[in-house]
Amino acid sequence: MAAKGLYSQHHHNPRMRVVRNLVLALILLSFAGVVLFPLVYMVSWSFGPNVKMSSSLYTVFPRKWTLDSYKAFFDFSPYSLRWLLNTFIMAAGTTVSNVIFASMAGYAFAKVRFPGNKFLFFLILVAMMIPYQVTQVPLYILLVNKFNMSNTYAALILPGCVTSYNIFLSKQFFSGIPTALIENAKVEGANQFRIFWSIILPMSKTVLAVMAINTFVGNWNTFFWPFLATTQDSMYTIQVALKTFKDASWTLLSPMMAGATISALPMFILFFTLQKYFLEGVTVGAVKG
Amino acid sequence: MEQQRTIRKRGKLRIREDHISGYLFIAVAMVVFLLFTIYPLISAVITSFQNYKPFGSTWVKLDNYETALSNKLFWKACRNTVIYTALTVPLSLVIAFIVALMILPFRRGTQSFFKSLYYIPAVASAVVTSMVWLWIYDSSDAGLFNQLLTFFHLPTQQWLTSSKTAMLSLVLMALLGGNGSSIIIYIAALMGIDNTYFEAAEVDGATFWQKVRYIVLPLCKPTTLFLFITGIINSFQVFINAYMMTGGGPDNNTTMIGLLIFNNAFKYGKYGLACAQAILLTILIAAMTAIQFKVAGSDVEY
């Protein structure tokens, strides 16, 4: 029990410990209530009426619960479902290519000796420090103005298909694998691809899962690049669509909250089914960062 | 003899094979890195010295930088970014640290439960959170905070539309929404502290607060520095909250550097100026990070 010694265990009076933990739990739960309130507010008002917000609606939660606002969001555009599909394609595409190519690069930087290894990895580290504002303008000029690729899935997926962060993340993990393991396999005649495929990858499920989840959620939620790369509403991602929906129907609280709930729901489902990897993903990048 | 030579030969062959497979392993990643990071970076530097036009940009030397640095709005945006950062980053670290301390005495299962609970807001996108907070801050009597004020017989506020409260509103939203990962990272750091420290302190009759002050805080310093630096880097690039919620207003009181660069590039098409500002932002962030490492001292390893 590391670090438990910070708190007195109250060995002489166990009841004290129970009371203290109850008080702490109560404070933690009430603050969590404050932190989570906006989301509770969002979900509950998504079931509110599809009417303009007016003084007659002066309540914290809606009085009558209906599905009208969900209908209103899907009626807003013929592409409503397409937006979710577009977002899924973008997120899934970047996730698959990151898991494959970033982990391959991470492995090479960690365990394969070749000239330029250190230098190239250093470049990647430096690139991680550069604010995205620097690269967005040239990226926009390149893909949208020069290559005319706006409103394509390629434009949505390509810029993020191997990120420096994911290369860094997997390199950190692979560095921890004993080199002897790889040397032994080499002596037995396995080449690097075989070693990577049948020895390294099976050991790395957790870090690959963390990478996949981080990438998927990050891309599902991202706004900036899809906003620049799409101009037709058939190619919007859900985040971009939400923004236009907001601009078009401000004053309609419930349909807006319905749209927000629809866009956030897949991520909540993902979070509750894969909690362990989400929580692990937070520390994996930070410890020894 | 003969055998030894073949082994050595094979060893050399192995190394060359390694070189080839190494390059094959990084090939795709490097092509992407070159095209979508290195090229844009170099292009941004070049564009920052140009008056950009789709066909035939002209060189303007340092004009863009001079324009940026002599522009009052740029300095206002810098000031706003610094104010926003100074209010959000340290305070949210304090909140995260206290919450982590409070979660610590529980069993592992209960700890995970609280960690998940506090992490949930991080799963929602910035667009979603901004939309919800827009309604919470709504200036009419129907806005949630104004309902709350009315309930306590206090005068309602203009929240996002008044220059007095707009920035504070963005800060409050950041403080309540964005602590999940810091809490989890702090708990990991707290769990890593060796119990013998506390046992020794107990023998000396140290109180809880003394343990926090003289054991926990110093041992968590690397974590704090990490969170502080990443927090500042992220905060300096903040864009979406101002873009979605205030549009930079009122009277540019919430225009931050990220939004200013976006507006210059994609609203006014001044690519050269936007690139110059983005590069100034990079220099600013790099300088701040270097200063923090200096101030924090050399006892922190990365």
Coordinates of C-alpha atoms in Angstrom, one line a residue:
Chain A
M1 CA 0.0 0.0 0.0
A2 CA 2.2 2.8 -1.2
A3 CA 1.5 6.3 -0.1
K4 CA -1.3 5.3 2.2
G5 CA 0.8 6.6 5.1
L6 CA -0.1 10.1 4.2
Y7 CA -3.4 9.6 5.9
S8 CA -3.6 8.4 9.5
Q9 CA -5.1 4.9 9.6
H10 CA -6.8 5.6 12.9
H11 CA -5.9 2.2 14.3
H12 CA -7.1 3.1 17.7
N13 CA -10.5 4.3 16.5
P14 CA -11.5 2.6 13.2
R15 CA -14.8 4.5 13.2
M16 CA -12.9 7.8 12.8
R17 CA -11.5 6.4 9.5
V18 CA -15.0 5.5 8.2
V19 CA -16.3 9.0 9.1
R20 CA -13.3 10.7 7.4
N21 CA -13.7 8.6 4.2
L22 CA -17.5 9.3 4.2
V23 CA -16.8 13.1 4.4
L24 CA -14.2 12.9 1.7
A25 CA -16.5 10.9 -0.6
L26 CA -19.3 13.4 0.0
I27 CA -17.1 16.3 -1.0
L28 CA -15.7 14.4 -4.0
L29 CA -19.2 13.5 -5.2
S30 CA -20.6 17.0 -4.8
F31 CA -17.7 18.5 -6.7
A32 CA -18.1 15.8 -9.4
G33 CA -21.7 16.9 -9.6
V34 CA -20.6 20.4 -10.4
V35 CA -18.1 19.3 -12.9
L36 CA -20.6 16.9 -14.6
F37 CA -23.5 19.3 -14.5
P38 CA -23.1 20.8 -18.0
L39 CA -23.3 17.3 -19.4
V40 CA -26.3 16.4 -17.4
Y41 CA -27.9 19.7 -18.5
M42 CA -27.1 18.8 -22.1
V43 CA -28.6 15.4 -22.0
S44 CA -31.7 16.4 -20.1
W45 CA -32.5 19.4 -22.3
S46 CA -32.0 17.3 -25.4
F47 CA -35.3 15.8 -24.5
G48 CA -36.9 19.2 -24.2
P49 CA -39.5 20.8 -26.6
N50 CA -38.5 22.0 -30.0
V51 CA -39.4 25.6 -29.4
K52 CA -37.7 28.9 -28.9
M53 CA -36.3 29.5 -25.5
S54 CA -38.6 31.9 -23.7
S55 CA -39.5 33.0 -20.2
S56 CA -42.1 30.2 -19.9
L57 CA -39.2 27.7 -19.8
Y58 CA -37.6 29.0 -16.7
T59 CA -36.6 25.7 -15.3
V60 CA -33.3 23.9 -14.7
F61 CA -34.6 20.7 -16.3
P62 CA -37.3 20.5 -19.0
R63 CA -40.8 19.9 -17.7
K64 CA -42.0 17.6 -20.4
W65 CA -39.7 15.1 -22.0
T66 CA -40.0 14.4 -25.7
L67 CA -37.9 13.2 -28.6
D68 CA -39.0 16.1 -30.8
S69 CA -35.6 17.8 -30.7
Y70 CA -33.8 14.7 -31.9
K71 CA -36.2 14.6 -34.8
A72 CA -35.5 18.3 -35.4
F73 CA -31.8 17.8 -35.5
F74 CA -32.1 14.9 -38.1
D75 CA -34.6 17.0 -40.1
F76 CA -32.2 19.9 -40.2
S77 CA -30.3 18.5 -43.1
P78 CA -30.5 15.4 -45.3
Y79 CA -26.9 14.7 -44.4
S80 CA -27.3 14.3 -40.6
L81 CA -26.5 10.6 -40.6
R82 CA -23.8 11.2 -43.2
W83 CA -22.0 13.6 -40.8
L84 CA -21.7 10.8 -38.3
L85 CA -20.5 8.4 -41.0
N86 CA -17.9 11.0 -42.2
T87 CA -16.6 11.5 -38.7
F88 CA -16.4 7.7 -38.2
I89 CA -14.5 7.3 -41.5
M90 CA -12.0 10.1 -40.6
A91 CA -11.5 8.8 -37.1
A92 CA -11.2 5.1 -38.1
G93 CA -8.9 5.9 -41.0
T94 CA -6.4 7.9 -38.9
T95 CA -6.6 5.3 -36.1
V96 CA -5.8 2.3 -38.3
S97 CA -2.9 4.0 -40.0
N98 CA -1.5 5.4 -36.8
V99 CA -1.6 2.0 -35.1
I100 CA 0.2 0.4 -38.0
F101 CA 2.7 3.0 -39.1
A102 CA 3.4 4.9 -35.9
S103 CA 4.1 1.7 -34.0
M104 CA 6.4 0.5 -36.8
A105 CA 8.3 3.7 -36.7
G106 CA 8.3 3.7 -32.9
Y107 CA 9.8 0.2 -32.9
A108 CA 12.5 1.1 -35.4
F109 CA 13.5 4.2 -33.4
A110 CA 13.6 2.1 -30.2
K111 CA 15.2 -1.2 -31.3
V112 CA 16.6 -1.1 -34.8
R113 CA 20.0 0.4 -35.5
F114 CA 20.4 2.4 -38.6
P115 CA 22.3 5.6 -39.5
G116 CA 20.2 8.7 -38.7
N117 CA 18.0 7.0 -36.1
K118 CA 18.8 9.4 -33.3
F119 CA 18.7 12.5 -35.4
L120 CA 15.3 11.7 -37.1
F121 CA 13.8 10.9 -33.7
F122 CA 15.1 14.2 -32.3
L123 CA 13.4 16.0 -35.2
I124 CA 10.1 14.3 -34.3
L125 CA 10.5 15.4 -30.7
V126 CA 11.1 18.9 -31.7
A127 CA 8.1 18.8 -34.1
M128 CA 5.9 17.9 -31.1
M129 CA 6.7 21.3 -29.5
I130 CA 5.5 23.4 -32.5
P131 CA 2.1 24.9 -32.1
Y132 CA -0.4 23.7 -34.7
Q133 CA -1.1 27.2 -35.8
V134 CA 2.3 27.3 -37.6
T135 CA 1.5 24.3 -39.8
Q136 CA -2.2 24.8 -40.4
V137 CA -1.9 27.7 -42.9
P138 CA 0.7 26.0 -45.2
L139 CA -1.2 22.8 -44.9
Y140 CA -4.4 24.5 -45.9
I141 CA -2.6 26.2 -48.9
L142 CA -1.1 22.8 -49.9
L143 CA -4.1 20.5 -49.7
V144 CA -7.0 22.9 -50.4
N145 CA -5.5 25.5 -52.7
K146 CA -2.8 23.6 -54.6
F147 CA -4.1 20.0 -54.6
N148 CA -7.8 20.9 -54.7
M149 CA -8.5 18.2 -52.2
S150 CA -11.1 19.9 -50.1
N151 CA -14.2 17.8 -49.4
T152 CA -12.4 14.5 -49.7
Y153 CA -11.8 11.9 -47.1
A154 CA -8.1 11.9 -48.1
A155 CA -7.8 15.5 -47.0
L156 CA -9.5 14.7 -43.7
I157 CA -7.3 11.7 -43.0
L158 CA -3.9 12.3 -44.5
P159 CA -2.5 15.1 -42.3
G160 CA -3.0 13.1 -39.1
C161 CA -2.4 9.6 -40.5
V162 CA 0.9 9.2 -38.5
T163 CA 1.4 11.7 -35.7
S164 CA 4.6 12.6 -34.0
Y165 CA 3.0 12.0 -30.6
N166 CA 2.0 8.4 -31.5
I167 CA 5.6 7.7 -32.8
F168 CA 6.9 9.1 -29.5
L169 CA 4.4 7.1 -27.4
S170 CA 5.2 3.8 -29.0
K171 CA 8.9 4.4 -29.0
Q172 CA 8.8 5.0 -25.2
F173 CA 7.0 1.7 -24.8
F174 CA 9.2 -0.4 -27.1
S175 CA 12.3 1.0 -25.4
G176 CA 11.2 -0.9 -22.3
I177 CA 11.3 -4.3 -24.0
P178 CA 14.5 -6.2 -23.3
T179 CA 16.9 -6.2 -26.3
A180 CA 18.0 -9.7 -25.5
L181 CA 14.6 -10.9 -26.6
I182 CA 15.1 -9.5 -30.0
E183 CA 18.7 -10.6 -30.2
N184 CA 17.7 -14.2 -29.5
A185 CA 15.1 -14.2 -32.2
K186 CA 17.7 -12.8 -34.6
V187 CA 20.1 -15.6 -33.7
E188 CA 17.3 -18.0 -34.6
G189 CA 17.1 -16.4 -38.0
A190 CA 14.0 -14.2 -37.7
N191 CA 14.1 -10.9 -39.7
Q192 CA 12.9 -7.6 -38.2
F193 CA 9.5 -7.9 -39.7
R194 CA 8.9 -11.3 -38.3
I195 CA 10.2 -10.2 -34.9
F196 CA 7.9 -7.1 -34.9
W197 CA 4.9 -9.1 -36.0
S198 CA 5.1 -12.2 -33.9
I199 CA 7.1 -11.1 -30.8
I200 CA 6.7 -7.4 -30.3
L201 CA 3.1 -6.8 -31.3
P202 CA 1.6 -9.5 -29.1
M203 CA 3.4 -7.9 -26.1
S204 CA 2.1 -4.5 -26.9
K205 CA -1.6 -4.8 -27.0
T206 CA -2.1 -2.2 -24.2
V207 CA -0.1 0.5 -25.7
L208 CA -1.7 -0.1 -29.1
A209 CA -5.1 0.0 -27.6
V210 CA -4.3 3.3 -25.8
M211 CA -2.9 4.7 -29.0
A212 CA -6.0 3.6 -30.9
I213 CA -8.4 5.1 -28.4
N214 CA -6.6 8.4 -28.1
T215 CA -6.4 8.8 -31.8
F216 CA -10.0 7.8 -32.4
V217 CA -11.4 10.1 -29.7
G218 CA -9.1 13.0 -30.7
N219 CA -10.2 12.8 -34.3
W220 CA -13.8 12.3 -33.6
N221 CA -13.7 15.5 -31.5
T222 CA -11.4 17.6 -33.6
F223 CA -12.9 20.7 -35.2
F224 CA -10.1 22.9 -36.6
W225 CA -8.9 20.8 -39.6
P226 CA -12.2 19.4 -40.8
F227 CA -13.6 22.9 -40.6
L228 CA -10.9 24.1 -43.0
A229 CA -10.9 21.0 -45.2
T230 CA -14.6 20.9 -45.9
T231 CA -17.0 23.4 -47.6
Q232 CA -19.8 21.1 -48.7
D233 CA -22.3 20.1 -46.0
S234 CA -22.3 16.5 -47.3
M235 CA -18.6 16.2 -46.2
Y236 CA -18.9 17.9 -42.8
T237 CA -17.8 16.0 -39.8
I238 CA -20.2 16.1 -36.9
Q239 CA -18.3 18.8 -35.0
V240 CA -18.3 21.1 -38.0
A241 CA -22.0 20.4 -38.6
L242 CA -22.8 21.2 -35.0
K243 CA -21.1 24.6 -35.5
T244 CA -23.3 25.4 -38.5
F245 CA -26.3 24.1 -36.7
K246 CA -25.5 26.4 -33.9
D247 CA -25.2 29.4 -36.2
A248 CA -28.5 28.5 -38.0
S249 CA -30.7 27.8 -35.1
W250 CA -29.4 29.8 -32.1
T251 CA -32.4 30.3 -29.6
L252 CA -33.5 26.7 -30.1
L253 CA -32.0 25.2 -26.9
S254 CA -33.3 21.7 -27.1
P255 CA -32.4 20.8 -30.7
M256 CA -28.9 22.2 -30.1
M257 CA -28.5 20.0 -27.0
A258 CA -29.9 17.0 -29.0
G259 CA -27.2 17.6 -31.6
A260 CA -24.5 17.9 -29.0
T261 CA -25.7 14.8 -27.3
I262 CA -25.7 12.8 -30.6
S263 CA -22.2 13.9 -31.3
A264 CA -20.9 13.1 -27.8
L265 CA -22.8 9.8 -27.3
P266 CA -20.5 7.5 -29.3
M267 CA -17.6 8.8 -27.2
F268 CA -19.4 8.2 -23.9
I269 CA -20.3 4.7 -25.0
L270 CA -16.6 4.1 -25.9
F271 CA -15.5 5.5 -22.6
F272 CA -17.7 3.4 -20.5
T273 CA -16.8 0.2 -22.3
L274 CA -13.1 0.8 -22.4
Q275 CA -12.5 2.9 -19.3
K276 CA -9.4 1.1 -18.3
Y277 CA -7.6 2.0 -21.5
F278 CA -8.8 5.6 -21.3
L279 CA -7.4 6.1 -17.8
E280 CA -4.2 4.2 -18.7
G281 CA -3.8 6.4 -21.7
V282 CA -3.6 9.5 -19.6
T283 CA -0.6 8.4 -17.5
V284 CA 1.2 6.5 -20.3
G285 CA 2.1 9.7 -22.1
A286 CA 2.9 11.6 -18.9
V287 CA 5.0 9.3 -16.9
K288 CA 8.6 9.6 -18.1
G289 CA 7.3 12.2 -20.6
Chain B
M1 CA 39.2 -19.6 -38.2
E2 CA 37.0 -20.2 -41.2
Q3 CA 34.0 -20.4 -39.0
Q4 CA 34.8 -17.2 -37.2
R5 CA 35.1 -15.3 -40.4
T6 CA 31.7 -16.4 -41.6
I7 CA 30.2 -15.4 -38.3
R8 CA 31.8 -12.0 -38.6
K9 CA 30.6 -11.7 -42.2
R10 CA 27.1 -12.7 -41.2
G11 CA 27.3 -10.1 -38.4
K12 CA 28.0 -7.4 -40.9
L13 CA 25.3 -8.6 -43.2
R14 CA 23.0 -8.5 -40.2
I15 CA 23.7 -4.9 -39.5
R16 CA 23.1 -3.9 -43.1
E17 CA 19.9 -5.9 -43.1
D18 CA 19.0 -4.0 -40.0
H19 CA 19.6 -0.7 -41.8
I20 CA 17.3 -1.6 -44.6
S21 CA 14.5 -2.9 -42.4
G22 CA 14.9 0.2 -40.1
Y23 CA 14.4 2.5 -43.1
L24 CA 11.4 0.4 -44.3
F25 CA 9.9 0.5 -40.8
I26 CA 10.0 4.3 -40.7
A27 CA 9.3 4.9 -44.4
V28 CA 5.6 5.7 -44.3
A29 CA 5.9 7.7 -41.1
M30 CA 8.8 9.8 -42.5
V31 CA 6.9 10.5 -45.8
V32 CA 4.0 11.8 -43.8
F33 CA 6.2 13.7 -41.4
L34 CA 8.0 15.4 -44.3
L35 CA 4.8 16.3 -46.2
F36 CA 2.6 17.4 -43.3
T37 CA 5.0 18.7 -40.7
I38 CA 8.4 19.6 -42.1
Y39 CA 7.2 21.0 -45.4
P40 CA 4.4 23.1 -43.8
L41 CA 6.9 24.3 -41.2
I42 CA 9.5 25.5 -43.8
S43 CA 6.7 26.9 -45.9
A44 CA 5.4 28.8 -42.9
V45 CA 8.8 30.4 -42.3
I46 CA 9.0 31.4 -46.0
T47 CA 5.4 32.7 -46.1
S48 CA 6.1 34.8 -43.1
F49 CA 8.5 36.8 -45.2
Q50 CA 6.1 37.1 -48.1
N51 CA 3.0 38.8 -49.2
Y52 CA 1.2 35.6 -50.1
K53 CA -0.7 35.4 -53.4
P54 CA -1.8 32.1 -55.0
F55 CA 0.3 32.9 -58.1
G56 CA 3.4 34.9 -57.5
S57 CA 4.0 35.8 -53.8
T58 CA 6.3 38.8 -53.3
W59 CA 9.1 39.1 -50.8
V60 CA 8.5 41.7 -48.2
K61 CA 11.4 41.1 -45.8
L62 CA 10.3 41.7 -42.3
D63 CA 7.1 43.6 -43.1
N64 CA 4.8 41.0 -41.6
Y65 CA 6.7 40.9 -38.4
E66 CA 6.7 44.7 -38.2
T67 CA 3.0 44.8 -38.9
A68 CA 2.4 42.1 -36.2
L69 CA 4.5 43.7 -33.6
S70 CA 3.2 47.2 -34.2
N71 CA -0.4 46.1 -34.1
K72 CA -2.2 47.0 -31.0
L73 CA -4.6 44.1 -31.4
F74 CA -1.6 41.6 -31.4
W75 CA -0.4 42.9 -28.0
K76 CA -4.0 42.9 -26.7
A77 CA -4.3 39.3 -27.8
C78 CA -1.0 38.5 -26.1
R79 CA -2.2 40.1 -22.9
N80 CA -5.5 38.2 -23.0
T81 CA -3.7 34.9 -23.6
V82 CA -1.3 35.6 -20.7
I83 CA -4.2 36.6 -18.4
Y84 CA -6.2 33.5 -19.4
T85 CA -3.2 31.3 -18.8
A86 CA -2.2 32.9 -15.5
L87 CA -5.7 32.4 -14.2
T88 CA -6.5 28.9 -15.5
V89 CA -3.2 26.9 -15.4
P90 CA -2.1 27.4 -11.7
L91 CA -5.6 27.3 -10.3
S92 CA -6.6 24.1 -12.2
L93 CA -3.4 22.5 -10.9
V94 CA -4.4 23.4 -7.4
I95 CA -7.8 21.9 -7.9
A96 CA -6.4 18.7 -9.5
F97 CA -3.9 18.3 -6.7
I98 CA -6.5 18.7 -3.9
V99 CA -9.0 16.3 -5.6
A100 CA -6.2 13.8 -6.1
L101 CA -5.2 14.0 -2.4
M102 CA -8.8 13.4 -1.5
I103 CA -9.2 10.4 -3.7
L104 CA -5.9 8.8 -2.4
P105 CA -7.1 7.2 0.9
F106 CA -9.7 5.1 -0.9
R107 CA -9.4 1.5 -2.2
R108 CA -8.3 1.0 -5.7
G109 CA -11.8 0.3 -7.0
T110 CA -13.2 3.4 -5.5
Q111 CA -10.2 5.4 -6.8
S112 CA -11.0 4.2 -10.3
F113 CA -14.6 5.2 -9.9
F114 CA -13.7 8.8 -9.0
K115 CA -11.0 9.0 -11.7
S116 CA -13.6 8.0 -14.3
L117 CA -16.1 10.4 -12.9
Y118 CA -13.8 13.4 -13.2
Y119 CA -12.5 12.3 -16.6
I120 CA -15.9 12.2 -18.3
P121 CA -15.9 15.9 -19.4
A122 CA -12.7 15.3 -21.2
V123 CA -14.4 12.8 -23.5
A124 CA -16.8 15.5 -24.8
S125 CA -15.5 17.7 -27.7
A126 CA -14.7 21.3 -27.3
V127 CA -17.6 22.2 -29.6
V128 CA -20.1 20.3 -27.5
T129 CA -18.9 21.8 -24.2
S130 CA -18.8 25.3 -25.7
M131 CA -22.4 24.9 -26.9
V132 CA -23.6 23.8 -23.5
W133 CA -21.8 26.6 -21.7
L134 CA -23.2 29.1 -24.1
W135 CA -26.6 28.3 -22.7
I136 CA -25.4 28.3 -19.1
Y137 CA -24.0 31.8 -19.6
D138 CA -27.0 33.0 -21.7
S139 CA -27.5 36.7 -21.0
S140 CA -31.3 36.5 -20.9
D141 CA -33.1 35.7 -17.7
A142 CA -33.4 32.1 -19.0
G143 CA -29.7 31.4 -18.8
L144 CA -28.9 29.0 -16.1
F145 CA -26.5 31.2 -14.1
N146 CA -28.9 34.0 -14.4
Q147 CA -31.7 31.8 -13.1
L148 CA -29.4 31.0 -10.2
L149 CA -28.7 34.7 -9.5
T150 CA -32.4 35.5 -9.7
F151 CA -33.1 32.7 -7.2
F152 CA -30.7 34.3 -4.7
H153 CA -32.2 37.8 -5.5
L154 CA -29.0 39.0 -7.1
P155 CA -28.9 41.1 -10.3
T156 CA -28.4 39.1 -13.5
Q157 CA -25.2 39.3 -15.4
Q158 CA -24.3 39.7 -19.1
W159 CA -21.6 37.0 -18.7
L160 CA -20.1 36.6 -22.2
T161 CA -21.3 39.9 -23.6
S162 CA -19.9 42.2 -21.0
S163 CA -16.2 43.1 -21.1
K164 CA -16.2 42.8 -17.3
T165 CA -17.1 39.2 -17.1
A166 CA -16.3 37.7 -20.5
M167 CA -12.8 36.6 -19.8
L168 CA -13.7 35.4 -16.3
S169 CA -16.5 33.3 -17.8
L170 CA -14.0 31.5 -20.1
V171 CA -11.7 30.9 -17.1
L172 CA -14.5 29.5 -15.0
M173 CA -15.5 27.1 -17.7
A174 CA -11.9 25.9 -18.1
L175 CA -11.5 25.5 -14.4
L176 CA -14.6 23.3 -14.1
G177 CA -14.1 21.3 -17.2
G178 CA -10.5 20.4 -17.8
N179 CA -9.0 18.7 -14.8
G180 CA -9.6 15.1 -15.4
S181 CA -6.2 14.1 -16.8
S182 CA -4.3 16.2 -14.3
I183 CA -6.1 14.5 -11.4
I184 CA -5.2 11.0 -12.8
I185 CA -1.6 12.0 -13.3
Y186 CA -1.4 13.4 -9.8
I187 CA -2.8 10.2 -8.3
A188 CA -0.3 8.2 -10.2
A189 CA 2.5 10.4 -8.7
L190 CA 1.0 10.2 -5.2
M191 CA 0.8 6.4 -5.4
G192 CA 4.4 6.3 -6.4
I193 CA 5.6 7.9 -3.1
D194 CA 7.4 5.4 -0.9
N195 CA 5.6 4.7 2.3
T196 CA 8.8 4.8 4.4
Y197 CA 8.8 8.6 4.1
F198 CA 5.5 8.8 5.8
E199 CA 6.4 6.3 8.4
A200 CA 9.5 8.3 9.3
A201 CA 7.5 11.4 9.5
E202 CA 5.0 9.7 11.7
V203 CA 7.8 8.8 14.1
D204 CA 8.7 12.4 14.3
G205 CA 5.1 13.3 15.0
A206 CA 4.4 15.2 11.8
T207 CA 0.8 16.3 11.1
F208 CA -1.0 15.7 7.9
W209 CA -0.3 19.2 6.6
Q210 CA 3.4 18.9 7.4
K211 CA 3.5 15.6 5.5
V212 CA 1.9 17.3 2.5
R213 CA 4.2 20.3 2.7
Y214 CA 7.5 18.6 3.3
I215 CA 7.1 15.2 1.6
V216 CA 4.3 15.2 -1.0
L217 CA 4.8 18.6 -2.5
P218 CA 8.6 18.2 -3.1
L219 CA 8.2 14.7 -4.4
C220 CA 5.4 15.7 -6.8
K221 CA 7.5 18.6 -8.2
P222 CA 8.4 16.8 -11.4
T223 CA 4.8 16.0 -12.0
T224 CA 3.7 19.6 -11.2
L225 CA 6.4 20.9 -13.6
F226 CA 5.3 18.6 -16.3
L227 CA 1.6 19.5 -15.9
F228 CA 2.5 23.2 -15.6
I229 CA 4.5 23.3 -18.8
T230 CA 2.1 21.3 -20.9
G231 CA -0.7 23.3 -19.4
I232 CA 0.9 26.6 -20.5
I233 CA 1.8 25.3 -23.9
N234 CA -1.8 24.2 -24.5
S235 CA -3.3 27.3 -23.0
F236 CA -1.2 29.5 -25.3
Q237 CA -2.7 27.7 -28.3
V238 CA -6.3 28.0 -27.1
F239 CA -8.7 28.8 -29.8
I240 CA -12.0 27.1 -29.9
N241 CA -13.5 28.4 -26.7
A242 CA -13.2 32.1 -27.7
Y243 CA -14.1 31.2 -31.3
M244 CA -17.3 29.4 -30.4
M245 CA -18.4 31.4 -27.4
T246 CA -17.4 35.0 -27.7
G247 CA -15.9 35.4 -31.2
G248 CA -13.2 37.3 -29.4
G249 CA -15.6 40.0 -28.2
P250 CA -16.7 42.1 -26.6
D251 CA -14.3 44.7 -27.9
N252 CA -11.7 42.0 -28.5
N253 CA -11.4 41.4 -24.7
T254 CA -11.3 37.7 -25.3
T255 CA -9.3 37.6 -28.5
M256 CA -6.4 35.3 -27.9
I257 CA -3.4 34.7 -30.1
G258 CA -4.9 31.5 -31.5
L259 CA -8.0 33.2 -32.6
L260 CA -6.2 36.2 -34.0
I261 CA -4.0 34.0 -36.2
F262 CA -7.1 32.1 -37.4
N263 CA -8.9 35.3 -38.2
N264 CA -5.9 36.8 -40.1
A265 CA -5.5 33.6 -42.1
F266 CA -8.9 32.3 -42.8
K267 CA -11.1 35.4 -42.4
Y268 CA -9.0 38.1 -44.0
G269 CA -6.7 35.8 -46.1
K270 CA -3.5 37.5 -44.7
Y271 CA -1.5 34.3 -44.8
G272 CA 1.9 36.0 -44.5
L273 CA 0.9 38.0 -41.4
A274 CA -0.8 34.9 -39.9
C275 CA 2.4 32.8 -40.4
A276 CA 4.6 35.6 -38.9
Q277 CA 2.3 35.7 -35.8
A278 CA 2.3 31.9 -35.5
I279 CA 6.1 31.9 -35.5
L280 CA 6.2 34.7 -32.9
L281 CA 3.9 32.4 -30.9
T282 CA 6.3 29.5 -31.2
I283 CA 9.2 31.7 -30.1
L284 CA 7.1 32.9 -27.1
I285 CA 6.2 29.3 -26.1
A286 CA 9.8 28.1 -26.5
A287 CA 11.1 31.0 -24.4
M288 CA 8.5 30.4 -21.6
T289 CA 9.3 26.7 -21.5
A290 CA 13.0 27.4 -21.3
I291 CA 12.5 29.9 -18.5
Q292 CA 10.4 27.4 -16.5
F293 CA 13.0 24.7 -16.7
K294 CA 15.6 27.3 -15.5
V295 CA 13.4 28.4 -12.6
A296 CA 12.4 24.9 -11.6
G297 CA 16.1 24.0 -11.2
S298 CA 18.1 21.1 -12.4
D299 CA 16.7 18.5 -10.1
V300 CA 14.0 17.6 -12.6
E301 CA 14.9 15.0 -15.1
Y302 CA 13.2 14.4 -18.4

